[in-house]
Coordinates of N, CA and C in Angstrom, one line a residue:
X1 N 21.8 -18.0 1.1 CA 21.5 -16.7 0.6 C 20.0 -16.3 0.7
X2 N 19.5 -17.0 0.9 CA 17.8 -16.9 0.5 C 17.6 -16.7 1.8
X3 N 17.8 -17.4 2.8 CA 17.4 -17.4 4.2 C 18.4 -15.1 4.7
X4 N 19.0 -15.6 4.4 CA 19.6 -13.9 4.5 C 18.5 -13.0 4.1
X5 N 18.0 -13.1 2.8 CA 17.1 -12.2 1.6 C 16.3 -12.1 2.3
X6 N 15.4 -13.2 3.1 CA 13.9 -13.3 3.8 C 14.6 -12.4 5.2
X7 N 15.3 -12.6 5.9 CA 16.0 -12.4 7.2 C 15.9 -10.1 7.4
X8 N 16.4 -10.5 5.9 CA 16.6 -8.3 5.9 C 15.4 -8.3 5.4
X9 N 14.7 -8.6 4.8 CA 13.4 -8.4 4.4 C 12.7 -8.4 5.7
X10 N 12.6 -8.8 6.5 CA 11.3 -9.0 8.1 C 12.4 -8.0 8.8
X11 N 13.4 -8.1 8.8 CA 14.0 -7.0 9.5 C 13.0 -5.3 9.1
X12 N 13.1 -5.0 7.7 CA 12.5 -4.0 7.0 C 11.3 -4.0 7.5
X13 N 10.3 -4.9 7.0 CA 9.1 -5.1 7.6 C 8.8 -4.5 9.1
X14 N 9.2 -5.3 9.9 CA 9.2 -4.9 11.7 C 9.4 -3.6 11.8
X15 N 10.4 -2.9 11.0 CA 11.1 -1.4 10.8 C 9.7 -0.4 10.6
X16 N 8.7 -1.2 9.6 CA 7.5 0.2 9.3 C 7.0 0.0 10.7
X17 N 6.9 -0.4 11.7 CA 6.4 0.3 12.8 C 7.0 1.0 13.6
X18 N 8.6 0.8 13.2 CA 9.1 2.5 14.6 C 9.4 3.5 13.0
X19 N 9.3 3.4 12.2 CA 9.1 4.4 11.1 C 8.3 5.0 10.7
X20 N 7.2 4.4 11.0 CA 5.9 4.7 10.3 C 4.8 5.0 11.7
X21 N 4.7 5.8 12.4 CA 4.2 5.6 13.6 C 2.6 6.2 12.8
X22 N 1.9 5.0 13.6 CA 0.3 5.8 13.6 C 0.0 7.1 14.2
X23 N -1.4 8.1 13.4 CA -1.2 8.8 14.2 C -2.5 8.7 15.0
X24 N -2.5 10.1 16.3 CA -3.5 9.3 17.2 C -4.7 9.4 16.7
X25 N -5.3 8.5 17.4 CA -7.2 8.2 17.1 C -7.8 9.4 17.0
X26 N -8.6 9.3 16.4 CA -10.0 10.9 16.4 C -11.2 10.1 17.0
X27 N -12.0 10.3 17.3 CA -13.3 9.8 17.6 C -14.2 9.3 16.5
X28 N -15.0 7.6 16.5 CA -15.6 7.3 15.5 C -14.6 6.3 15.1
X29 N -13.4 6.1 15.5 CA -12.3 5.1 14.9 C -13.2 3.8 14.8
X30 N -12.7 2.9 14.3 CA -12.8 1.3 14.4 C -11.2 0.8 14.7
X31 N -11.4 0.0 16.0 CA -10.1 -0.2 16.1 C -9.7 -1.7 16.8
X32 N -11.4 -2.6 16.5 CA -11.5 -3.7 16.6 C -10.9 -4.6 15.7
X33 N -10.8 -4.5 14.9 CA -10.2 -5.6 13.3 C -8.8 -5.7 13.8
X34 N -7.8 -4.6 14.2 CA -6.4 -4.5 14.1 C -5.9 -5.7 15.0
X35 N -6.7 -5.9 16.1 CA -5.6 -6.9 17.2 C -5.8 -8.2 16.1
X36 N -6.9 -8.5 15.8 CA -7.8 -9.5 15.0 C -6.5 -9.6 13.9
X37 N -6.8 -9.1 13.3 CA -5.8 -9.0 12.0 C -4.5 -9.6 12.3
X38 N -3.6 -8.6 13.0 CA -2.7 -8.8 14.3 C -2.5 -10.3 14.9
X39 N -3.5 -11.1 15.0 CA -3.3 -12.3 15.6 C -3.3 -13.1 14.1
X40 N -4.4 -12.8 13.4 CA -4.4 -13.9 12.3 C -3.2 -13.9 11.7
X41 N -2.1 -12.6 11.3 CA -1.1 -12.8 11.2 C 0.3 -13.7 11.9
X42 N 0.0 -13.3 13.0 CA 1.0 -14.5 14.0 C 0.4 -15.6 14.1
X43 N -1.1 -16.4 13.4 CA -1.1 -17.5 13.3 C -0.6 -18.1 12.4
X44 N -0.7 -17.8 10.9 CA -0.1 -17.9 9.8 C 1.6 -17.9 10.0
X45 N 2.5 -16.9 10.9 CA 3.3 -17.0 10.4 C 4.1 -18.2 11.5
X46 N 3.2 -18.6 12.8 CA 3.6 -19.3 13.6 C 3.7 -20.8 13.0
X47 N 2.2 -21.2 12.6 CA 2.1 -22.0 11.4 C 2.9 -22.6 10.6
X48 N 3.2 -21.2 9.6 CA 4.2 -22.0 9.0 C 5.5 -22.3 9.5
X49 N 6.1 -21.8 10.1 CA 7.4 -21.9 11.1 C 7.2 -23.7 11.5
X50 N 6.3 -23.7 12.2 CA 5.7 -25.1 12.1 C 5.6 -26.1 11.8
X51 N 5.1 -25.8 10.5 CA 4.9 -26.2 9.2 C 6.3 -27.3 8.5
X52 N 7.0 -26.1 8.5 CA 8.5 -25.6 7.7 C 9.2 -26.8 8.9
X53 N 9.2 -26.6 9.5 CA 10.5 -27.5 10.7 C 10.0 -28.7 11.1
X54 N 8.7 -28.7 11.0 CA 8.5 -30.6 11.2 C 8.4 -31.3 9.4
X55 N 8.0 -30.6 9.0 CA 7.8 -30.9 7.8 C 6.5 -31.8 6.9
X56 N 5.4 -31.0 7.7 CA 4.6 -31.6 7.4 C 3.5 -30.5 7.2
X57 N 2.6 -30.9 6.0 CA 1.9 -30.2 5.4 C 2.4 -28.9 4.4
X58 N 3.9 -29.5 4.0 CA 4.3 -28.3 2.6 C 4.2 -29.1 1.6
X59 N 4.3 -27.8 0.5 CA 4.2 -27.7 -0.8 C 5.3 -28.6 -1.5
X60 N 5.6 -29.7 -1.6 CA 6.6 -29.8 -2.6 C 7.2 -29.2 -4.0
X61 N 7.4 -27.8 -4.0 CA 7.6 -27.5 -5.1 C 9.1 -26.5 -4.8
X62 N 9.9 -27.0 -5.0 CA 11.1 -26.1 -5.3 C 11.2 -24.9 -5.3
X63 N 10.9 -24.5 -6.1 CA 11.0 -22.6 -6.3 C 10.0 -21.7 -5.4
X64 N 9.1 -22.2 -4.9 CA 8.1 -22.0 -4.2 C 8.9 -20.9 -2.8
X65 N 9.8 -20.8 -2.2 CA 10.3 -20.2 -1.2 C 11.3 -18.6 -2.2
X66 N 11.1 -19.3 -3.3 CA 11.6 -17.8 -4.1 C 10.6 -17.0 -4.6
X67 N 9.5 -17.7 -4.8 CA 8.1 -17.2 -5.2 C 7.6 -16.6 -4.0
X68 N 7.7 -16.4 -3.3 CA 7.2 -16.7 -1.4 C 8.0 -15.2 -1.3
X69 N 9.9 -15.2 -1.6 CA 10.0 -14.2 -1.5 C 9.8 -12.8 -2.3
X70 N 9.8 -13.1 -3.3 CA 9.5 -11.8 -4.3 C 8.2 -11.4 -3.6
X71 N 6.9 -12.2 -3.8 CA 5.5 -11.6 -3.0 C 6.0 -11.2 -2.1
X72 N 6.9 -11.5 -1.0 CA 7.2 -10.7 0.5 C 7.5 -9.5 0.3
X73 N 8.6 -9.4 -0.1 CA 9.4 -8.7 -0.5 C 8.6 -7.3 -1.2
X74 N 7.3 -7.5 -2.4 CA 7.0 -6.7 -3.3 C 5.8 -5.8 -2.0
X75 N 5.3 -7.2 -1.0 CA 4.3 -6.2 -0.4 C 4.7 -5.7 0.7
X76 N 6.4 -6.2 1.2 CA 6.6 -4.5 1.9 C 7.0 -3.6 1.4
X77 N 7.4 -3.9 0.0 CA 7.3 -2.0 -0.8 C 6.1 -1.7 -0.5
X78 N 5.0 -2.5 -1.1 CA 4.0 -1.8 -1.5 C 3.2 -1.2 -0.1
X79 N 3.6 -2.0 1.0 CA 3.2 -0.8 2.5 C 3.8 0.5 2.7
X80 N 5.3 0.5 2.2 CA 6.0 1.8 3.0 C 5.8 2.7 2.1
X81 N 5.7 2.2 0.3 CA 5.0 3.3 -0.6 C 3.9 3.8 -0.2
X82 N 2.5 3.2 -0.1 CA 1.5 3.1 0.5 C 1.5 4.4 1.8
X83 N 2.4 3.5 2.6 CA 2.5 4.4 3.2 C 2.9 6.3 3.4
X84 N 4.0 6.3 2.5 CA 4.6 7.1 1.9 C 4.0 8.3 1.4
X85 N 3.0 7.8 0.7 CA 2.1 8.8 -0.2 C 0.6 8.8 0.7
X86 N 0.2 8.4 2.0 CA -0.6 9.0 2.7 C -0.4 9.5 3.7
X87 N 1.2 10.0 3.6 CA 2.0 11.0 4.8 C 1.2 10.6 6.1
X88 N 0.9 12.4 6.9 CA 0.4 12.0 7.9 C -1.0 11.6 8.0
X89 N -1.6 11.1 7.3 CA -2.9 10.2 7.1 C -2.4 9.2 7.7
X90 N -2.1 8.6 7.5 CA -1.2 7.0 8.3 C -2.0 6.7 9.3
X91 N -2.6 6.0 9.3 CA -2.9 5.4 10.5 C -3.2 3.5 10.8
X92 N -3.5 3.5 12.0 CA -3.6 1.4 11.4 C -5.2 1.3 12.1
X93 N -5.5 2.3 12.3 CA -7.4 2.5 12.9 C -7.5 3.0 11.3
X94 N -9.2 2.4 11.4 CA -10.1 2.8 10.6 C -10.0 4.3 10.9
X95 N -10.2 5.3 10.3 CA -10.8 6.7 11.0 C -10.7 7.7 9.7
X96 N -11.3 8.8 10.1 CA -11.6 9.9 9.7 C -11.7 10.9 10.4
X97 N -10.8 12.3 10.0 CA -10.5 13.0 10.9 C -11.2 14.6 10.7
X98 N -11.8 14.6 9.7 CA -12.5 15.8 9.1 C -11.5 16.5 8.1
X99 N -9.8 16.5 8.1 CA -8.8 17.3 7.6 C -8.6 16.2 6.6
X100 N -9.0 14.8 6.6 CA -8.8 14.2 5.5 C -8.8 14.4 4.1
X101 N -7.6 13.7 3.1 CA -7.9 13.8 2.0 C -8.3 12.4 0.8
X102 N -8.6 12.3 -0.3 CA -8.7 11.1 -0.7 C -7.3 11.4 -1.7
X103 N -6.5 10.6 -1.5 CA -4.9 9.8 -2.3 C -5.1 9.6 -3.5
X104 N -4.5 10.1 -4.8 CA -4.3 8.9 -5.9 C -3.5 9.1 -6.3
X105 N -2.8 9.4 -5.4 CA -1.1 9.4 -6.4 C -0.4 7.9 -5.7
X106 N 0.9 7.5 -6.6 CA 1.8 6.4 -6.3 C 0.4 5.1 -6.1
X107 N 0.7 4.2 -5.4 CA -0.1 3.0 -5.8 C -1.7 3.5 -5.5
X108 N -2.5 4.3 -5.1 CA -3.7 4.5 -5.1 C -4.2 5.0 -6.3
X109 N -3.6 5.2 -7.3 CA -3.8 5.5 -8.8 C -4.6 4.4 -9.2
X110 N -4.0 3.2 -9.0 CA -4.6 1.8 -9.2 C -5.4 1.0 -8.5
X111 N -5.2 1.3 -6.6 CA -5.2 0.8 -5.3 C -6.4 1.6 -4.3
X112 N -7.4 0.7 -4.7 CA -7.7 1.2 -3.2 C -7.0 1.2 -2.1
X113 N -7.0 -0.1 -1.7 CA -6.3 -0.3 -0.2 C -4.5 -1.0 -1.0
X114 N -4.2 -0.5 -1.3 CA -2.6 -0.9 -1.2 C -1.8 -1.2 -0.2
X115 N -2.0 -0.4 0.9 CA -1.3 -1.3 1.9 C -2.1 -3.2 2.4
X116 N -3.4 -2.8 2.2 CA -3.9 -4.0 2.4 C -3.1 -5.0 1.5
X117 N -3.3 -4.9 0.5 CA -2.7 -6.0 -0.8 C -1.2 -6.2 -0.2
X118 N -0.3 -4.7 0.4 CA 1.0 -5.4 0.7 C 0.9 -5.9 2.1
X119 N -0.5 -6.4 2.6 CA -0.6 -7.0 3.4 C -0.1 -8.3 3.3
X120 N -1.6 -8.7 2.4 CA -1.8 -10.0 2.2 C -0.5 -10.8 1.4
X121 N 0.2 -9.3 0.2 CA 1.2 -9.8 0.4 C 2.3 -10.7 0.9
X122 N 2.5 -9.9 2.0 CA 3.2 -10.4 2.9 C 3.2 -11.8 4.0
X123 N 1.8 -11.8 4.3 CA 1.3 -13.1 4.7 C 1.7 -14.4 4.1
X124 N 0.9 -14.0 2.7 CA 1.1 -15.0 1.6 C 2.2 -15.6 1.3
X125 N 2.9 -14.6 1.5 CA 4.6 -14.8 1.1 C 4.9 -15.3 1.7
X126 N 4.6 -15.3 3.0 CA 5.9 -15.6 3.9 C 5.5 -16.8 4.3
X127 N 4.0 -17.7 4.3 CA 3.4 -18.9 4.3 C 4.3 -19.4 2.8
X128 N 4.3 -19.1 1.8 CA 4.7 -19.5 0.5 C 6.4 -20.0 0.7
X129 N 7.0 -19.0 1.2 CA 8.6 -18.7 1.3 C 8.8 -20.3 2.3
X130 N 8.2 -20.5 3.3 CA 7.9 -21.6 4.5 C 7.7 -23.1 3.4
X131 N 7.4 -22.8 2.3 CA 6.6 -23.9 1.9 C 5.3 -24.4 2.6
X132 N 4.9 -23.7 3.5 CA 3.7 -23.9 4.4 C 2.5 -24.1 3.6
X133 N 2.0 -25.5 3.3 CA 0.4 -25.6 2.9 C -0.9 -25.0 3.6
X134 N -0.1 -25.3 5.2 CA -1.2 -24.9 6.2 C -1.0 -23.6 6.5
X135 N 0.3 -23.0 6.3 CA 0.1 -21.5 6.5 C -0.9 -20.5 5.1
X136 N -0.6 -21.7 3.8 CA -1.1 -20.4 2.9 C -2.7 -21.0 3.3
X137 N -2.9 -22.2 3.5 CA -4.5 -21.9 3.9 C -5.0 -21.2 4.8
X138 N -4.3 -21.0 5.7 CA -5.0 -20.5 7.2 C -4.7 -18.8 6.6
X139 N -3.6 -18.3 5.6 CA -4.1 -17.1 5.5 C -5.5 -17.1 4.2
X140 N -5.8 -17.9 3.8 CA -7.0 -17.6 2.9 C -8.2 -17.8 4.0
X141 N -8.2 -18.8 4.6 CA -9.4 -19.0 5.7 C -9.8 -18.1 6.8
X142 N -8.6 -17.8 7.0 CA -8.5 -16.9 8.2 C -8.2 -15.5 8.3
X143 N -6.8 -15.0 7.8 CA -6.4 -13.9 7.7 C -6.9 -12.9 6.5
X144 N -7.6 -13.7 5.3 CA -8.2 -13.3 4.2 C -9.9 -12.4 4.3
X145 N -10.5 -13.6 5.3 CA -11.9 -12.8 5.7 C -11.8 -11.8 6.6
X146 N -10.4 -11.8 7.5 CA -10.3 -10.6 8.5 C -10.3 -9.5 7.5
X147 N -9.1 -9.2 7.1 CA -8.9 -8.4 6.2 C -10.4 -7.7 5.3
X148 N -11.0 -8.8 4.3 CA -11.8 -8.1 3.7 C -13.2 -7.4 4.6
X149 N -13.4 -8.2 5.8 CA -14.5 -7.2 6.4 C -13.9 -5.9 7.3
X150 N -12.3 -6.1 7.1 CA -11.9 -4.6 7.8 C -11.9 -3.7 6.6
X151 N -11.5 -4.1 5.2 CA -11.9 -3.1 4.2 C -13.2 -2.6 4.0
X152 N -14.4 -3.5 3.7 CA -16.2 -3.3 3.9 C -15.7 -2.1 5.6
X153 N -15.7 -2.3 6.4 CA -15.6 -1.2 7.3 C -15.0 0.0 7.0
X154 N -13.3 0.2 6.3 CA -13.2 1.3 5.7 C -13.8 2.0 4.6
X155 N -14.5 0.9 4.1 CA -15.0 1.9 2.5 C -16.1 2.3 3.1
X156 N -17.2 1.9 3.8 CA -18.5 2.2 4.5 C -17.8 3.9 5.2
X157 N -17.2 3.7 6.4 CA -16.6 4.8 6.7 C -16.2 6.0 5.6
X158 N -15.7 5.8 4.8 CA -15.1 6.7 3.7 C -16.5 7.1 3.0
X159 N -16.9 6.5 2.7 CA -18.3 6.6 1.9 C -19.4 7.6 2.6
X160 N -19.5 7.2 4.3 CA -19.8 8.5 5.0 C -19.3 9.5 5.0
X161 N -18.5 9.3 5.0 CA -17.2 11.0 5.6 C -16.9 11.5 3.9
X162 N -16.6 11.3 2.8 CA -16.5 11.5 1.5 C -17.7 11.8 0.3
X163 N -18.8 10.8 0.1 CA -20.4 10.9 -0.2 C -19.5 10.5 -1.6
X164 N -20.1 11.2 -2.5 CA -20.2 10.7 -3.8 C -19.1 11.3 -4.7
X165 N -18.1 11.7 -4.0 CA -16.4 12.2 -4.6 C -16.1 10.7 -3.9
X166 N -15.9 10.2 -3.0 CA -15.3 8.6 -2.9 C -16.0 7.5 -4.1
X167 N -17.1 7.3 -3.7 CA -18.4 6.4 -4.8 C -17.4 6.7 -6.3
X168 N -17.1 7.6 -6.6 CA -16.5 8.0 -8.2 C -15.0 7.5 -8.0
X169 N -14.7 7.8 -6.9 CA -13.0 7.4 -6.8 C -12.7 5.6 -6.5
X170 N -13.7 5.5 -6.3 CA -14.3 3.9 -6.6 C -14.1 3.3 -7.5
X171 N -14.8 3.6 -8.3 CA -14.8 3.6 -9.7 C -13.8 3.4 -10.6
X172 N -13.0 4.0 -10.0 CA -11.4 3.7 -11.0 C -10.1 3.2 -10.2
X173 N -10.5 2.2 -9.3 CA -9.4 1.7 -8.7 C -9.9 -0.4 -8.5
X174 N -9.3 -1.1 -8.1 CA -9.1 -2.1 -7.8 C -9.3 -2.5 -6.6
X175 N -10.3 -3.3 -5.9 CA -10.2 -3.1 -4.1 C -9.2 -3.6 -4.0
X176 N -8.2 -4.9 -4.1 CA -7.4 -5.1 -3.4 C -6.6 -5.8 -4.6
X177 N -6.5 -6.5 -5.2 CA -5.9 -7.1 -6.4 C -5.8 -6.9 -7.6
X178 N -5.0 -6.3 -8.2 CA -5.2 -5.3 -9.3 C -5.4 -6.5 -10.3
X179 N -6.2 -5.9 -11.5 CA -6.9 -6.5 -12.3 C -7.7 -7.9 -12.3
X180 N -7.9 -7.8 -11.0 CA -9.1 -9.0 -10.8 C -10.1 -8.8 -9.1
X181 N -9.3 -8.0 -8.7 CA -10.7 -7.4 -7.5 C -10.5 -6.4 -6.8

């Protein structure tokens, strides 16, 4: 039953990209981080696949692949919500289009980057779900610093294109982990 749960769950996941289509670039994008990102995720989840079927370098801990799924699970809500409530803002490039707006409704109330969090999420999870030791390190080592210097690149960006209505909207949200960063 669990391997089912994880199974519709990645099914869903793969789904936000013919659902959720980016839209196209504006000029000034950053659009270096995404392959980057992109791979550190397929090493992590290659990893743990890896990991998981030779059986070396997991967690012994039981519950750990139910823990694994709920985090999966929670951060692809929190992408398609995410998603959801930045309509056609959506995009998977850094950018700014001049028509932009700044979000705080649904998880940006709390969330800077929410889709990020149901990033790492997801990563996490799915290293976790594996029992993968070496997957959940390679996403803290690896997929963890991608991530946060693609955020330092969005908030820089935003900070240009926004000034001191973003700097305040700052102020009342979480970069990536609610009540702790």
């Amino acid at each position: 039953m669990l391997d089912v749960l994880f199974i519709a769950a990645s099914l869903i996941w793969v789904a936000e990209f013919i659902f959720f289509r980016s839209r196209a670039g504006s000029e000034g994008t950053e659009r270096r981080s995404f392959p980057w990102i992109f791979l550190a995720v397929a090493a992590v989840v290659g990893i743990s696949i890896l990991s998981r079927e030779s059986g070396m370098m997991l967690f012994p801990v039981p519950f750990l692949p139910w823990a694994g799924l709920i985090l999966y699970i929670f951060g692809i809500f929190l992408r398609y919500w995410g998603i959801r409530e930045l309509g056609s803002q959506f995009t998977r490039d850094v950018e700014y289009t001049g028509e932009d707006r700044l979000v705080s409704s649904g998880p940006f109330r709390r969330l800077r980057h929410p889709l990020y969090t149901g990033l790492l999420s997801i990563v996490a999870g799915f290293a976790l779900f594996m029992s993968s030791a070496a997957g959940f390190l390679l996403t803290l080592v690896l997929f963890l610093p991608l991530l946060l210097n693609r955020i330092r690149s969005e908030e820089q960006l935003l900070i240009r294109s926004f000034g001191e209505e973003y700097r305040n909207w700052l102020k009342h949200r979480y970069r990536l982990i609610p009540f702790i960063y």
